[in-house]
CSV table of C-alpha atoms in Angstrom, one decimal:
chain,number,residue,atom,x,y,z
A,250,MET,CA,-49.2,79.0,-46.6
A,251,LYS,CA,-51.6,82.0,-47.1
A,252,GLU,CA,-51.7,81.3,-50.8
A,253,GLY,CA,-52.4,77.6,-50.3
A,254,LEU,CA,-55.2,78.4,-47.8
A,255,ALA,CA,-56.7,80.9,-50.2
A,256,ALA,CA,-56.6,78.4,-53.0
A,257,ARG,CA,-58.2,75.7,-50.9
A,258,GLN,CA,-61.0,78.1,-49.8
A,259,GLU,CA,-61.7,78.9,-53.5
A,260,LEU,CA,-61.8,75.2,-54.4
A,261,GLU,CA,-64.3,74.6,-51.6
A,262,GLN,CA,-66.4,77.5,-52.8
A,263,LEU,CA,-66.5,75.9,-56.3
A,264,GLU,CA,-67.4,72.5,-54.9
A,265,SER,CA,-70.3,73.9,-53.0
A,266,LEU,CA,-71.9,75.4,-56.1
A,267,PRO,CA,-74.9,73.4,-57.6
A,268,LEU,CA,-74.1,71.4,-60.7
A,269,ARG,CA,-75.6,72.6,-64.0
A,270,GLU,CA,-78.0,70.2,-65.7
A,271,GLU,CA,-75.4,69.3,-68.4
A,272,GLU,CA,-72.9,68.3,-65.7
A,273,LEU,CA,-75.3,65.7,-64.2
A,274,LYS,CA,-74.0,62.9,-66.4
A,275,PRO,CA,-75.2,59.3,-66.0
A,276,ALA,CA,-72.9,56.6,-64.9
A,277,GLU,CA,-70.6,55.0,-67.5
A,278,PRO,CA,-71.8,51.7,-69.0
A,279,GLU,CA,-70.6,48.5,-67.5
A,280,THR,CA,-67.8,46.5,-69.3
A,281,THR,CA,-70.3,43.9,-70.5
A,282,GLU,CA,-72.5,46.6,-71.9
A,283,LYS,CA,-69.6,48.2,-73.7
A,284,LEU,CA,-68.5,44.8,-75.3
A,285,GLU,CA,-72.1,44.0,-76.3
A,286,GLN,CA,-72.4,47.4,-78.0
A,287,LEU,CA,-69.1,46.8,-79.8
A,288,GLU,CA,-70.4,43.4,-81.0
A,289,LYS,CA,-73.6,45.0,-82.4
A,290,ILE,CA,-71.7,47.7,-84.3
A,291,LEU,CA,-69.2,45.2,-85.7
A,292,GLN,CA,-72.1,43.2,-87.1
A,293,SER,CA,-74.0,46.2,-88.4
A,294,GLU,CA,-74.7,47.1,-92.0
A,295,ALA,CA,-72.9,50.4,-91.4
A,296,LEU,CA,-69.5,48.6,-91.2
A,297,ALA,CA,-70.3,45.8,-93.6
A,298,GLY,CA,-67.5,45.7,-96.2
A,299,SER,CA,-65.3,48.1,-94.1
A,300,GLU,CA,-62.9,45.5,-92.7
A,301,SER,CA,-60.2,48.1,-91.8
A,302,LEU,CA,-62.7,50.1,-89.8
A,303,ARG,CA,-64.0,47.1,-88.0
A,304,VAL,CA,-60.5,46.2,-87.0
A,305,LEU,CA,-59.8,49.8,-85.9
A,306,LEU,CA,-62.9,50.1,-83.8
A,307,GLN,CA,-62.4,46.7,-82.1
A,308,TYR,CA,-58.8,47.6,-81.3
A,309,LEU,CA,-59.7,51.1,-79.9
A,310,VAL,CA,-62.6,49.7,-77.8
A,311,LEU,CA,-60.7,46.8,-76.3
A,312,LYS,CA,-57.7,48.9,-75.5
A,313,THR,CA,-59.8,51.5,-73.8
A,314,VAL,CA,-61.8,48.9,-71.9
A,315,ASP,CA,-58.7,47.1,-70.7
A,316,ASP,CA,-57.0,50.3,-69.5
A,317,HIS,CA,-59.1,53.5,-69.0
A,318,ALA,CA,-55.9,55.6,-68.4
A,319,ILE,CA,-54.3,54.5,-71.7
A,320,HIS,CA,-53.4,57.3,-74.1
A,321,LEU,CA,-53.5,55.7,-77.6
A,322,LYS,CA,-50.8,57.2,-79.9
A,323,GLU,CA,-51.0,57.4,-83.7
A,324,TYR,CA,-47.7,55.5,-84.0
A,325,ILE,CA,-49.0,52.6,-82.0
A,326,ILE,CA,-52.2,52.3,-84.0
A,327,ALA,CA,-50.4,52.6,-87.3
A,328,THR,CA,-48.0,49.7,-86.4
A,329,GLU,CA,-50.4,47.4,-84.5
A,330,VAL,CA,-53.5,47.9,-86.6
A,331,PHE,CA,-52.5,48.9,-90.1
A,332,GLY,CA,-49.2,47.0,-90.3
A,333,ARG,CA,-46.9,50.0,-90.7
A,334,SER,CA,-43.2,49.5,-90.1
A,335,GLY,CA,-41.2,50.8,-87.2
A,336,ASP,CA,-40.1,53.9,-89.2
A,337,PHE,CA,-43.7,55.1,-89.5
A,338,ASP,CA,-43.9,58.9,-89.7
A,339,ALA,CA,-47.3,60.5,-89.1
A,340,ARG,CA,-46.2,63.6,-90.8
A,341,THR,CA,-46.0,61.9,-94.2
A,342,ASP,CA,-48.5,59.0,-93.6
A,343,SER,CA,-52.0,60.0,-92.6
A,344,VAL,CA,-53.5,56.5,-92.6
A,345,VAL,CA,-54.6,56.7,-88.9
A,346,ARG,CA,-56.2,60.1,-89.1
A,347,VAL,CA,-58.0,59.3,-92.4
A,348,GLN,CA,-59.3,55.9,-91.0
A,349,ALA,CA,-60.4,57.5,-87.7
A,350,LYS,CA,-62.4,60.2,-89.6
A,351,ARG,CA,-64.1,57.5,-91.7
A,352,LEU,CA,-64.8,55.6,-88.5
A,353,ARG,CA,-66.5,58.6,-86.9
A,354,THR,CA,-68.6,59.0,-90.0
A,355,LYS,CA,-69.6,55.3,-89.9
A,356,LEU,CA,-70.5,55.5,-86.3
A,357,GLN,CA,-72.7,58.6,-87.0
A,358,GLU,CA,-74.4,56.6,-89.8
A,359,TYR,CA,-75.0,53.7,-87.5
A,360,TYR,CA,-76.5,55.7,-84.6
A,361,GLN,CA,-78.8,57.5,-87.1
A,362,THR,CA,-80.1,54.2,-88.6
A,363,GLU,CA,-79.7,50.8,-87.1
A,364,GLY,CA,-78.6,52.0,-83.7
A,365,LYS,CA,-81.0,54.9,-83.1
A,366,SER,CA,-82.7,53.0,-80.3
A,367,ASP,CA,-79.5,51.7,-78.7
A,368,LYS,CA,-78.8,52.6,-75.1
A,369,VAL,CA,-75.0,52.8,-75.2
A,370,LEU,CA,-73.0,55.3,-77.2
A,371,ILE,CA,-69.5,54.5,-78.5
A,372,ASP,CA,-67.7,57.7,-79.5
A,373,VAL,CA,-64.2,58.5,-80.7
A,374,PRO,CA,-64.0,62.3,-80.2
A,375,LYS,CA,-61.9,64.3,-82.6
A,376,GLY,CA,-58.5,65.1,-81.3
A,377,HIS,CA,-57.5,61.7,-79.7
A,378,TYR,CA,-58.2,58.0,-80.3
A,379,ASN,CA,-59.5,57.0,-76.9
A,380,VAL,CA,-63.1,55.7,-77.0
A,381,VAL,CA,-65.7,57.4,-74.8
A,382,PHE,CA,-68.7,55.4,-73.6
A,383,SER,CA,-72.0,56.9,-72.4
A,384,TYR,CA,-75.6,56.2,-72.1
A,385,LEU,CA,-78.0,57.6,-74.6
A,386,ARG,CA,-81.2,59.4,-73.4
A,387,ASN,CA,-84.4,58.9,-75.3
A,388,ASN,CA,-84.5,60.8,-78.6
A,389,GLN,CA,-81.1,62.2,-77.9
A,390,ALA,CA,-79.4,63.4,-81.1
A,391,VAL,CA,-76.0,62.0,-81.8
A,392,ASP,CA,-73.2,64.0,-83.4
A,393,LEU,CA,-70.0,62.0,-83.7
A,394,VAL,CA,-68.4,63.9,-86.6
A,395,ARG,CA,-68.2,67.3,-85.1
A,396,ASP,CA,-65.0,69.2,-85.9
A,397,THR,CA,-65.1,71.6,-83.0
A,398,GLU,CA,-66.6,71.8,-79.5
A,399,PRO,CA,-69.8,73.8,-79.1
A,400,GLU,CA,-69.0,77.5,-78.6
A,401,SER,CA,-72.2,78.7,-77.0
A,402,LYS,CA,-71.1,78.7,-73.4
A,403,ALA,CA,-72.3,81.2,-70.9
A,404,PRO,CA,-69.6,83.5,-69.7
A,405,ALA,CA,-68.3,82.8,-66.2
A,406,SER,CA,-69.6,84.9,-63.4
A,407,PRO,CA,-67.0,87.4,-62.1
A,408,SER,CA,-67.5,86.0,-58.6
A,409,LEU,CA,-66.2,82.6,-59.7
A,410,LYS,CA,-62.9,83.8,-61.2
A,411,PHE,CA,-59.8,82.7,-59.3
A,412,ASP,CA,-56.1,82.4,-59.7
A,413,ILE,CA,-55.6,79.4,-62.0
A,414,GLU,CA,-51.8,79.5,-61.5
A,415,ARG,CA,-52.1,79.1,-57.7
A,416,ILE,CA,-54.6,76.2,-58.1
A,417,TRP,CA,-52.2,74.4,-60.4
A,418,LYS,CA,-49.4,74.9,-57.9
A,419,MET,CA,-51.4,73.4,-55.1
A,420,ALA,CA,-52.5,70.5,-57.4
A,421,LEU,CA,-48.9,69.9,-58.3
A,422,ILE,CA,-47.9,69.7,-54.6
A,423,LEU,CA,-50.7,67.3,-53.9
A,424,VAL,CA,-49.7,65.1,-56.9
A,425,VAL,CA,-46.1,64.9,-55.6
A,426,ILE,CA,-47.3,63.9,-52.2
A,427,MET,CA,-49.6,61.2,-53.6
A,428,LEU,CA,-46.8,59.8,-55.8
A,429,ALA,CA,-44.5,59.6,-52.8
A,430,ILE,CA,-47.2,57.6,-50.9
A,431,ALA,CA,-47.7,55.4,-53.9
A,432,VAL,CA,-44.0,54.5,-54.1
A,433,VAL,CA,-44.0,53.5,-50.5
A,434,VAL,CA,-47.1,51.4,-50.9
A,435,LEU,CA,-45.8,49.7,-54.0
A,436,THR,CA,-42.5,48.9,-52.4
A,437,PHE,CA,-44.1,47.1,-49.5
A,438,SER,CA,-46.8,45.3,-51.6
A,439,ASN,CA,-44.5,44.1,-54.4
A,440,ARG,CA,-44.7,40.5,-53.3
A,441,ASP,CA,-48.5,40.6,-53.2
A,442,LEU,CA,-48.5,42.2,-56.7
A,443,ARG,CA,-46.4,39.4,-58.0
A,444,LYS,CA,-48.7,36.8,-56.5
A,445,GLN,CA,-51.7,38.5,-58.0
A,446,SER,CA,-50.1,38.6,-61.4
A,447,GLN,CA,-49.5,34.9,-61.3
A,448,GLU,CA,-53.1,34.3,-60.3
A,449,SER,CA,-54.7,36.7,-62.7
A,450,ILE,CA,-55.1,34.2,-65.5
A,451,LEU,CA,-56.7,31.8,-63.0
A,452,LEU,CA,-59.1,34.4,-61.9
A,453,ASP,CA,-59.9,35.4,-65.4
A,454,GLY,CA,-60.5,31.8,-66.3
A,455,GLU,CA,-62.8,30.9,-63.4
A,456,ILE,CA,-64.7,34.2,-63.0
A,457,ASN,CA,-64.6,36.3,-66.2
A,458,SER,CA,-64.9,33.4,-68.5
A,459,GLY,CA,-67.5,31.5,-66.5
A,460,ALA,CA,-67.4,27.8,-67.3
A,461,VAL,CA,-64.8,28.0,-70.1
A,462,TRP,CA,-61.7,27.2,-68.1
A,463,LYS,CA,-63.2,25.8,-64.9
A,464,PRO,CA,-62.9,22.1,-66.0
A,465,PHE,CA,-59.2,22.6,-66.7
A,466,LEU,CA,-58.2,24.9,-63.8
A,467,SER,CA,-60.3,23.7,-60.9
A,468,THR,CA,-59.2,20.0,-60.9
A,469,GLY,CA,-55.9,18.3,-60.4
A,470,ALA,CA,-56.2,16.3,-63.6
A,471,PRO,CA,-53.3,17.1,-66.0
A,472,THR,CA,-54.2,18.7,-69.3
A,473,MET,CA,-52.9,17.4,-72.6
A,474,LEU,CA,-52.5,19.7,-75.6
A,475,VAL,CA,-52.9,18.0,-79.0
A,476,LEU,CA,-51.3,19.5,-82.1
A,477,SER,CA,-52.8,18.5,-85.4
A,478,ASN,CA,-50.9,16.6,-88.1
A,479,PRO,CA,-52.7,17.4,-91.4
A,480,ALA,CA,-51.7,15.4,-94.4
A,481,VAL,CA,-49.9,17.8,-96.7
A,482,TYR,CA,-47.5,17.7,-99.6
A,483,ARG,CA,-43.9,19.0,-99.4
A,484,PHE,CA,-41.3,19.7,-102.1
A,485,SER,CA,-38.8,17.0,-102.7
A,486,ASN,CA,-35.1,17.6,-102.2
A,487,ALA,CA,-31.8,15.8,-102.9
A,488,ALA,CA,-31.7,14.1,-99.5
A,489,ASP,CA,-34.9,12.2,-100.2
A,490,PRO,CA,-34.5,8.4,-100.7
A,491,ASP,CA,-35.5,6.8,-104.0
A,492,VAL,CA,-38.4,5.1,-102.3
A,493,LEU,CA,-40.0,8.4,-101.6
A,494,LEU,CA,-39.2,9.9,-105.0
A,495,LYS,CA,-40.9,6.9,-106.7
A,496,ARG,CA,-44.1,7.7,-104.8
A,497,SER,CA,-43.8,11.5,-105.4
A,498,VAL,CA,-46.1,13.5,-107.7
A,499,GLU,CA,-44.6,14.9,-110.8
A,500,LEU,CA,-45.6,18.5,-111.8
A,501,THR,CA,-46.8,19.3,-115.4
A,502,PRO,CA,-44.7,21.8,-117.4
A,503,GLU,CA,-47.4,24.4,-116.8
A,504,GLN,CA,-47.4,23.8,-113.1
A,505,ALA,CA,-43.6,23.9,-113.0
A,506,GLY,CA,-43.6,27.2,-114.8
A,507,TRP,CA,-46.1,28.7,-112.4
A,508,LEU,CA,-44.1,27.4,-109.5
A,509,ALA,CA,-40.9,28.9,-110.8
A,510,GLU,CA,-42.6,32.3,-111.2
A,511,ALA,CA,-44.2,32.2,-107.7
A,512,LEU,CA,-41.2,30.9,-105.8
A,513,LYS,CA,-38.3,32.3,-107.9
A,514,ASP,CA,-36.6,33.9,-104.9
A,515,ARG,CA,-37.0,30.9,-102.6
A,516,PHE,CA,-34.3,28.5,-101.6
A,517,VAL,CA,-36.2,25.5,-102.8
A,518,MET,CA,-36.0,26.8,-106.4
A,519,ARG,CA,-32.2,26.7,-106.3
A,520,GLN,CA,-32.2,22.9,-106.9
A,521,ASN,CA,-30.9,21.6,-110.2
A,522,ARG,CA,-34.1,19.8,-110.8
A,523,ILE,CA,-37.8,20.6,-110.7
A,524,PRO,CA,-39.2,19.8,-107.3
A,525,ARG,CA,-41.7,17.0,-107.0
A,526,LEU,CA,-44.4,16.7,-104.4
A,527,ILE,CA,-44.0,14.1,-101.6
A,528,LEU,CA,-46.8,13.3,-99.1
A,529,ALA,CA,-45.9,14.3,-95.5
A,530,PRO,CA,-48.6,13.1,-93.1
A,531,ALA,CA,-46.6,13.5,-89.9
A,532,ASP,CA,-44.2,16.4,-90.4
A,533,TYR,CA,-46.2,19.6,-90.3
A,534,THR,CA,-48.9,21.5,-88.5
A,535,GLY,CA,-50.7,24.7,-89.4
A,536,VAL,CA,-49.5,28.2,-88.5
A,537,GLY,CA,-52.8,29.0,-86.8
A,538,GLU,CA,-52.6,25.8,-84.8
A,539,ALA,CA,-49.0,26.6,-83.7
A,540,ILE,CA,-49.9,30.1,-82.6
A,541,GLY,CA,-53.1,28.9,-80.8
A,542,LEU,CA,-51.0,26.2,-79.0
A,543,GLN,CA,-48.7,28.9,-77.6
A,544,ARG,CA,-51.6,31.0,-76.4
A,545,VAL,CA,-53.3,28.1,-74.6
A,546,ALA,CA,-50.0,26.8,-73.1
A,547,ASP,CA,-49.1,30.3,-71.8
A,548,LEU,CA,-52.5,30.6,-70.1
A,549,LEU,CA,-52.3,27.2,-68.4
A,550,ARG,CA,-48.7,27.7,-67.3
A,551,SER,CA,-49.5,31.1,-65.9
A,552,ALA,CA,-52.3,29.4,-63.9
A,553,GLY,CA,-49.7,27.0,-62.5
A,554,LYS,CA,-51.0,24.0,-64.4
A,555,SER,CA,-48.8,21.3,-65.8
A,556,ILE,CA,-49.3,20.3,-69.4
A,557,ALA,CA,-48.4,17.5,-71.8
A,558,LEU,CA,-48.0,17.8,-75.6
A,559,LYS,CA,-48.7,15.2,-78.2
A,560,GLN,CA,-49.1,15.0,-81.9
A,561,SER,CA,-52.6,14.1,-83.0
A,562,ARG,CA,-51.5,10.9,-84.7
A,563,THR,CA,-50.0,9.6,-81.5
A,564,VAL,CA,-53.0,10.2,-79.2
A,565,SER,CA,-54.4,7.0,-77.6
A,566,ALA,CA,-57.7,6.1,-75.9
A,567,GLU,CA,-55.7,6.0,-72.6
A,568,ASP,CA,-54.7,9.6,-73.1
A,569,LEU,CA,-58.3,10.6,-73.5
A,570,LYS,CA,-59.3,8.6,-70.4
A,571,SER,CA,-56.7,10.1,-68.0
A,572,HIS,CA,-56.3,13.7,-69.2
A,573,ASN,CA,-58.4,16.7,-69.9
A,574,VAL,CA,-57.6,17.4,-73.6
A,575,ILE,CA,-57.4,20.6,-75.6
A,576,SER,CA,-57.1,19.9,-79.3
A,577,LEU,CA,-56.2,22.3,-82.0
A,578,GLY,CA,-57.5,21.6,-85.5
A,579,SER,CA,-60.6,20.0,-87.0
A,580,VAL,CA,-61.3,16.4,-88.1
A,581,TRP,CA,-59.4,17.2,-91.2
A,582,ALA,CA,-56.3,17.0,-89.1
A,583,ASN,CA,-57.5,15.2,-85.9
A,584,ASP,CA,-59.5,12.3,-87.3
A,585,TRP,CA,-60.2,10.8,-83.8
A,586,SER,CA,-61.9,14.0,-82.6
A,587,GLY,CA,-65.0,13.2,-84.6
A,588,LYS,CA,-65.3,9.6,-83.4
A,589,LEU,CA,-66.3,10.3,-79.8
A,590,PRO,CA,-69.9,9.2,-79.2
A,591,ILE,CA,-71.3,12.7,-78.5
A,592,LYS,CA,-73.8,14.2,-81.0
A,593,GLU,CA,-72.8,17.8,-82.0
A,594,ASP,CA,-74.9,20.4,-83.7
A,595,PHE,CA,-72.1,21.8,-85.8
A,596,THR,CA,-70.0,19.4,-87.8
A,597,TYR,CA,-67.4,19.5,-90.6
A,598,SER,CA,-68.3,18.3,-94.0
A,599,VAL,CA,-66.1,16.6,-96.6
A,600,ASN,CA,-66.7,19.8,-98.7
A,601,ALA,CA,-64.7,21.9,-96.3
A,602,THR,CA,-67.7,23.6,-94.7
A,603,ILE,CA,-69.3,23.7,-91.3
A,604,VAL,CA,-72.8,22.1,-91.3
A,605,ASN,CA,-75.5,23.2,-88.8
A,606,ASP,CA,-77.5,20.1,-88.1
A,607,ASN,CA,-79.8,22.0,-85.6
A,608,PRO,CA,-80.3,25.5,-87.0
A,609,LYS,CA,-82.0,28.0,-84.8
A,610,PRO,CA,-84.0,31.0,-86.1
A,611,GLY,CA,-81.7,33.3,-88.1
A,612,GLU,CA,-79.0,30.7,-88.5
A,613,GLU,CA,-77.8,29.1,-91.8
A,614,ARG,CA,-77.6,25.4,-92.6
A,615,GLU,CA,-74.0,25.6,-93.9
A,616,TYR,CA,-71.1,28.0,-93.5
A,617,ARG,CA,-68.3,28.1,-96.1
A,618,PRO,CA,-65.0,30.1,-96.2
A,619,GLY,CA,-64.8,33.1,-98.5
A,620,PHE,CA,-62.0,34.0,-100.9
A,621,ASN,CA,-60.8,36.9,-102.9
A,622,GLU,CA,-62.0,36.1,-106.4
A,623,ARG,CA,-59.0,37.7,-108.1
A,624,THR,CA,-56.1,36.4,-105.9
A,625,GLY,CA,-57.7,33.4,-104.2
A,626,GLU,CA,-56.6,34.6,-100.8
A,627,LEU,CA,-58.7,33.6,-97.8
A,628,ILE,CA,-60.7,36.6,-96.5
A,629,GLU,CA,-63.4,34.9,-94.3
A,630,ASP,CA,-63.2,31.7,-92.3
A,631,TYR,CA,-65.3,30.1,-89.6
A,632,GLY,CA,-64.2,28.5,-86.3
A,633,LEU,CA,-65.7,26.3,-83.7
A,634,ILE,CA,-65.1,26.1,-80.0
A,635,THR,CA,-66.5,22.7,-78.9
A,636,VAL,CA,-66.5,21.7,-75.2
A,637,LYS,CA,-67.7,18.2,-74.5
A,638,PRO,CA,-66.9,15.2,-72.2
A,639,GLY,CA,-64.0,13.0,-73.0
A,640,VAL,CA,-64.1,9.3,-73.1
A,641,THR,CA,-65.6,9.4,-69.6
A,642,ASP,CA,-67.5,12.1,-67.8
A,643,GLU,CA,-64.6,12.7,-65.5
A,644,THR,CA,-62.6,14.4,-68.3
A,645,THR,CA,-63.3,17.3,-70.6
A,646,LEU,CA,-62.4,17.8,-74.2
A,647,MET,CA,-62.1,21.2,-75.8
A,648,ILE,CA,-61.6,21.4,-79.6
A,649,LEU,CA,-60.5,24.7,-81.1
A,650,ALA,CA,-60.8,24.4,-84.8
A,651,GLY,CA,-61.5,26.3,-88.0
A,652,ILE,CA,-62.2,25.3,-91.5
A,653,LYS,CA,-58.8,26.8,-92.3
A,654,SER,CA,-55.8,27.3,-90.1
A,655,GLU,CA,-56.8,31.0,-89.5
A,656,GLY,CA,-60.1,29.9,-88.0
A,657,THR,CA,-58.3,27.6,-85.6
A,658,GLN,CA,-56.1,30.5,-84.5
A,659,ALA,CA,-59.1,32.8,-84.0
A,660,ALA,CA,-60.9,30.1,-81.8
A,661,ALA,CA,-57.8,29.8,-79.6
A,662,GLU,CA,-57.6,33.6,-79.3
A,663,TYR,CA,-61.3,33.7,-78.3
A,664,VAL,CA,-60.8,31.5,-75.3
A,665,THR,CA,-57.5,33.1,-74.2
A,666,LYS,CA,-58.1,36.9,-74.6
A,667,LYS,CA,-59.8,38.5,-71.6
A,668,GLU,CA,-62.0,40.8,-73.7
A,669,TYR,CA,-63.3,37.9,-75.8
A,670,LEU,CA,-63.8,35.8,-72.7
A,671,ASN,CA,-66.1,38.5,-71.3
A,672,ILE,CA,-68.2,38.4,-74.4
A,673,LEU,CA,-68.3,34.6,-74.4
A,674,ASN,CA,-69.3,34.5,-70.7
A,675,GLN,CA,-72.1,36.9,-71.3
A,676,ARG,CA,-73.5,34.8,-74.1
A,677,LEU,CA,-73.2,31.6,-72.0
A,678,GLN,CA,-75.2,33.2,-69.2
A,679,GLN,CA,-78.0,33.7,-71.6
A,680,LEU,CA,-78.2,29.8,-72.0
A,681,ALA,CA,-78.1,29.3,-68.2
A,682,GLY,CA,-80.8,27.1,-66.8
A,683,PRO,CA,-81.8,25.8,-63.3
A,684,ALA,CA,-78.5,23.9,-63.2
A,685,GLY,CA,-76.5,27.0,-64.0
A,686,LEU,CA,-74.2,27.7,-67.0
A,687,PRO,CA,-74.0,25.0,-69.7
A,688,LYS,CA,-71.2,22.6,-69.1
A,689,TYR,CA,-71.0,21.4,-72.7
A,690,TYR,CA,-71.6,23.6,-75.7
A,691,GLN,CA,-70.4,24.7,-79.2
A,692,VAL,CA,-69.6,28.3,-80.3
A,693,LEU,CA,-69.6,29.2,-84.0
A,694,LEU,CA,-67.3,32.1,-84.9
A,695,LYS,CA,-67.1,34.2,-88.0
A,696,VAL,CA,-63.5,35.2,-88.7
A,697,ASP,CA,-62.3,38.0,-90.9
A,698,VAL,CA,-58.9,37.3,-92.4
A,699,ASP,CA,-56.3,39.7,-93.9
A,700,ASN,CA,-53.0,38.5,-95.4
A,701,GLY,CA,-53.3,35.1,-93.7
A,702,ILE,CA,-54.0,36.7,-90.2
A,703,PRO,CA,-57.3,36.5,-88.4
A,704,THR,CA,-58.2,40.2,-87.7
A,705,THR,CA,-61.6,40.0,-86.0
A,706,ALA,CA,-63.8,37.2,-84.7
A,707,SER,CA,-67.4,37.4,-83.7
A,708,ILE,CA,-69.9,34.9,-82.3
A,709,LEU,CA,-72.6,33.8,-84.8
A,710,ALA,CA,-74.2,31.1,-82.6
A,711,ILE,CA,-73.9,29.2,-79.3
A,712,HIS,CA,-75.6,25.8,-78.9
A,713,ARG,CA,-75.9,23.9,-75.7
A,714,LEU,CA,-74.8,20.2,-76.1
A,715,ASP,CA,-77.1,17.7,-74.4
A,716,VAL,CA,-74.9,14.7,-73.7
A,717,THR,CA,-76.4,11.3,-74.2
A,718,ARG,CA,-74.0,8.3,-74.5
A,719,ASN,CA,-74.9,5.2,-76.5
């Protein structure tokens, strides 16, 4: 008891001492400020062409914002960000450390050039991978690539020395007591926690995302999810009837040779004949559309909303009258979505581009996907989030679509991930007028793609839609 009392007296003595100037740190930036700063850095010249660093920075920031207490491990980053397998060994593979060092250098470069007047600092201190946020004072120098902590510290006054071991013992006792109390509280509040977890999506949708999910979650109208049916060709097989084979497309010898080389290990190449191409307008959907459908369905079900699912080719005018509708895929797959009598600023062209019919300052007239010139793989796509009235003003239509399937997946992720919704809500507030947030709008996204997977998405433009019916 005497030791505990002495330790407490020493702690009180320390707490009564005046803080040094360097300890008077400003408050940590708000979540919206952190996300806005992230968006600025992701779009900066410093990270242009460094896709892996952009993915790493976004991952670290969003993880830290979502959970301040999280301790990011090298293994988790290697497997979730850089695609390493489950047998990843940091002792033989330094990808995370190397990329983290490069990221610190790029952040240093950013804050010395484009970001020298920014107010919020994003730092990844050496020694761990958690992001640290702080405010920058005027003319404050930024050093993000330091290898060691400053060593010029004043020696502690002899009068302030105390028994560290005793302090730790007292702290350990207090921690045990607090843990015991926490267990009791959690036991009695378990039902409330379950209820809160069920309502979390609803709260995120109505509050954090502003107007995005309100039309779908605040009314009793059922929501219909529409999955696209793009017209694609499939390989023929021995079960196909003659009527289909007669309409099929025969491959040239050169095409057949390329096909055999590209698909030599696939089951389709085990046939005794060269496959032909058969049009399949109702059999398939895109991978991005399917993943997006799962994300949207999970969100609505978590909010306790019932949903209906239809293929695009079977959607009727009555469906559009009686349901709120969320459609995945562009007019290339959902032809009816472009026929509603509402003028949009961003539209899809027959050249597989997105055309901006009402460009604002700094915006382009046309956006087209980017490809790797050597392999032909997609590396950049664009997606649209369009929210507009349905056939009547009583229903709402949301269209999540990309030029390619990857853009569709990114659009769906942008309206279902909390961190993206916070950014979207902030941008929508900038368009708010006397009547509040815009009810109908379009959001243009730029999507970076790696190996067929959308890695990062960022907002290029948001346009309010003024609804006038013919």
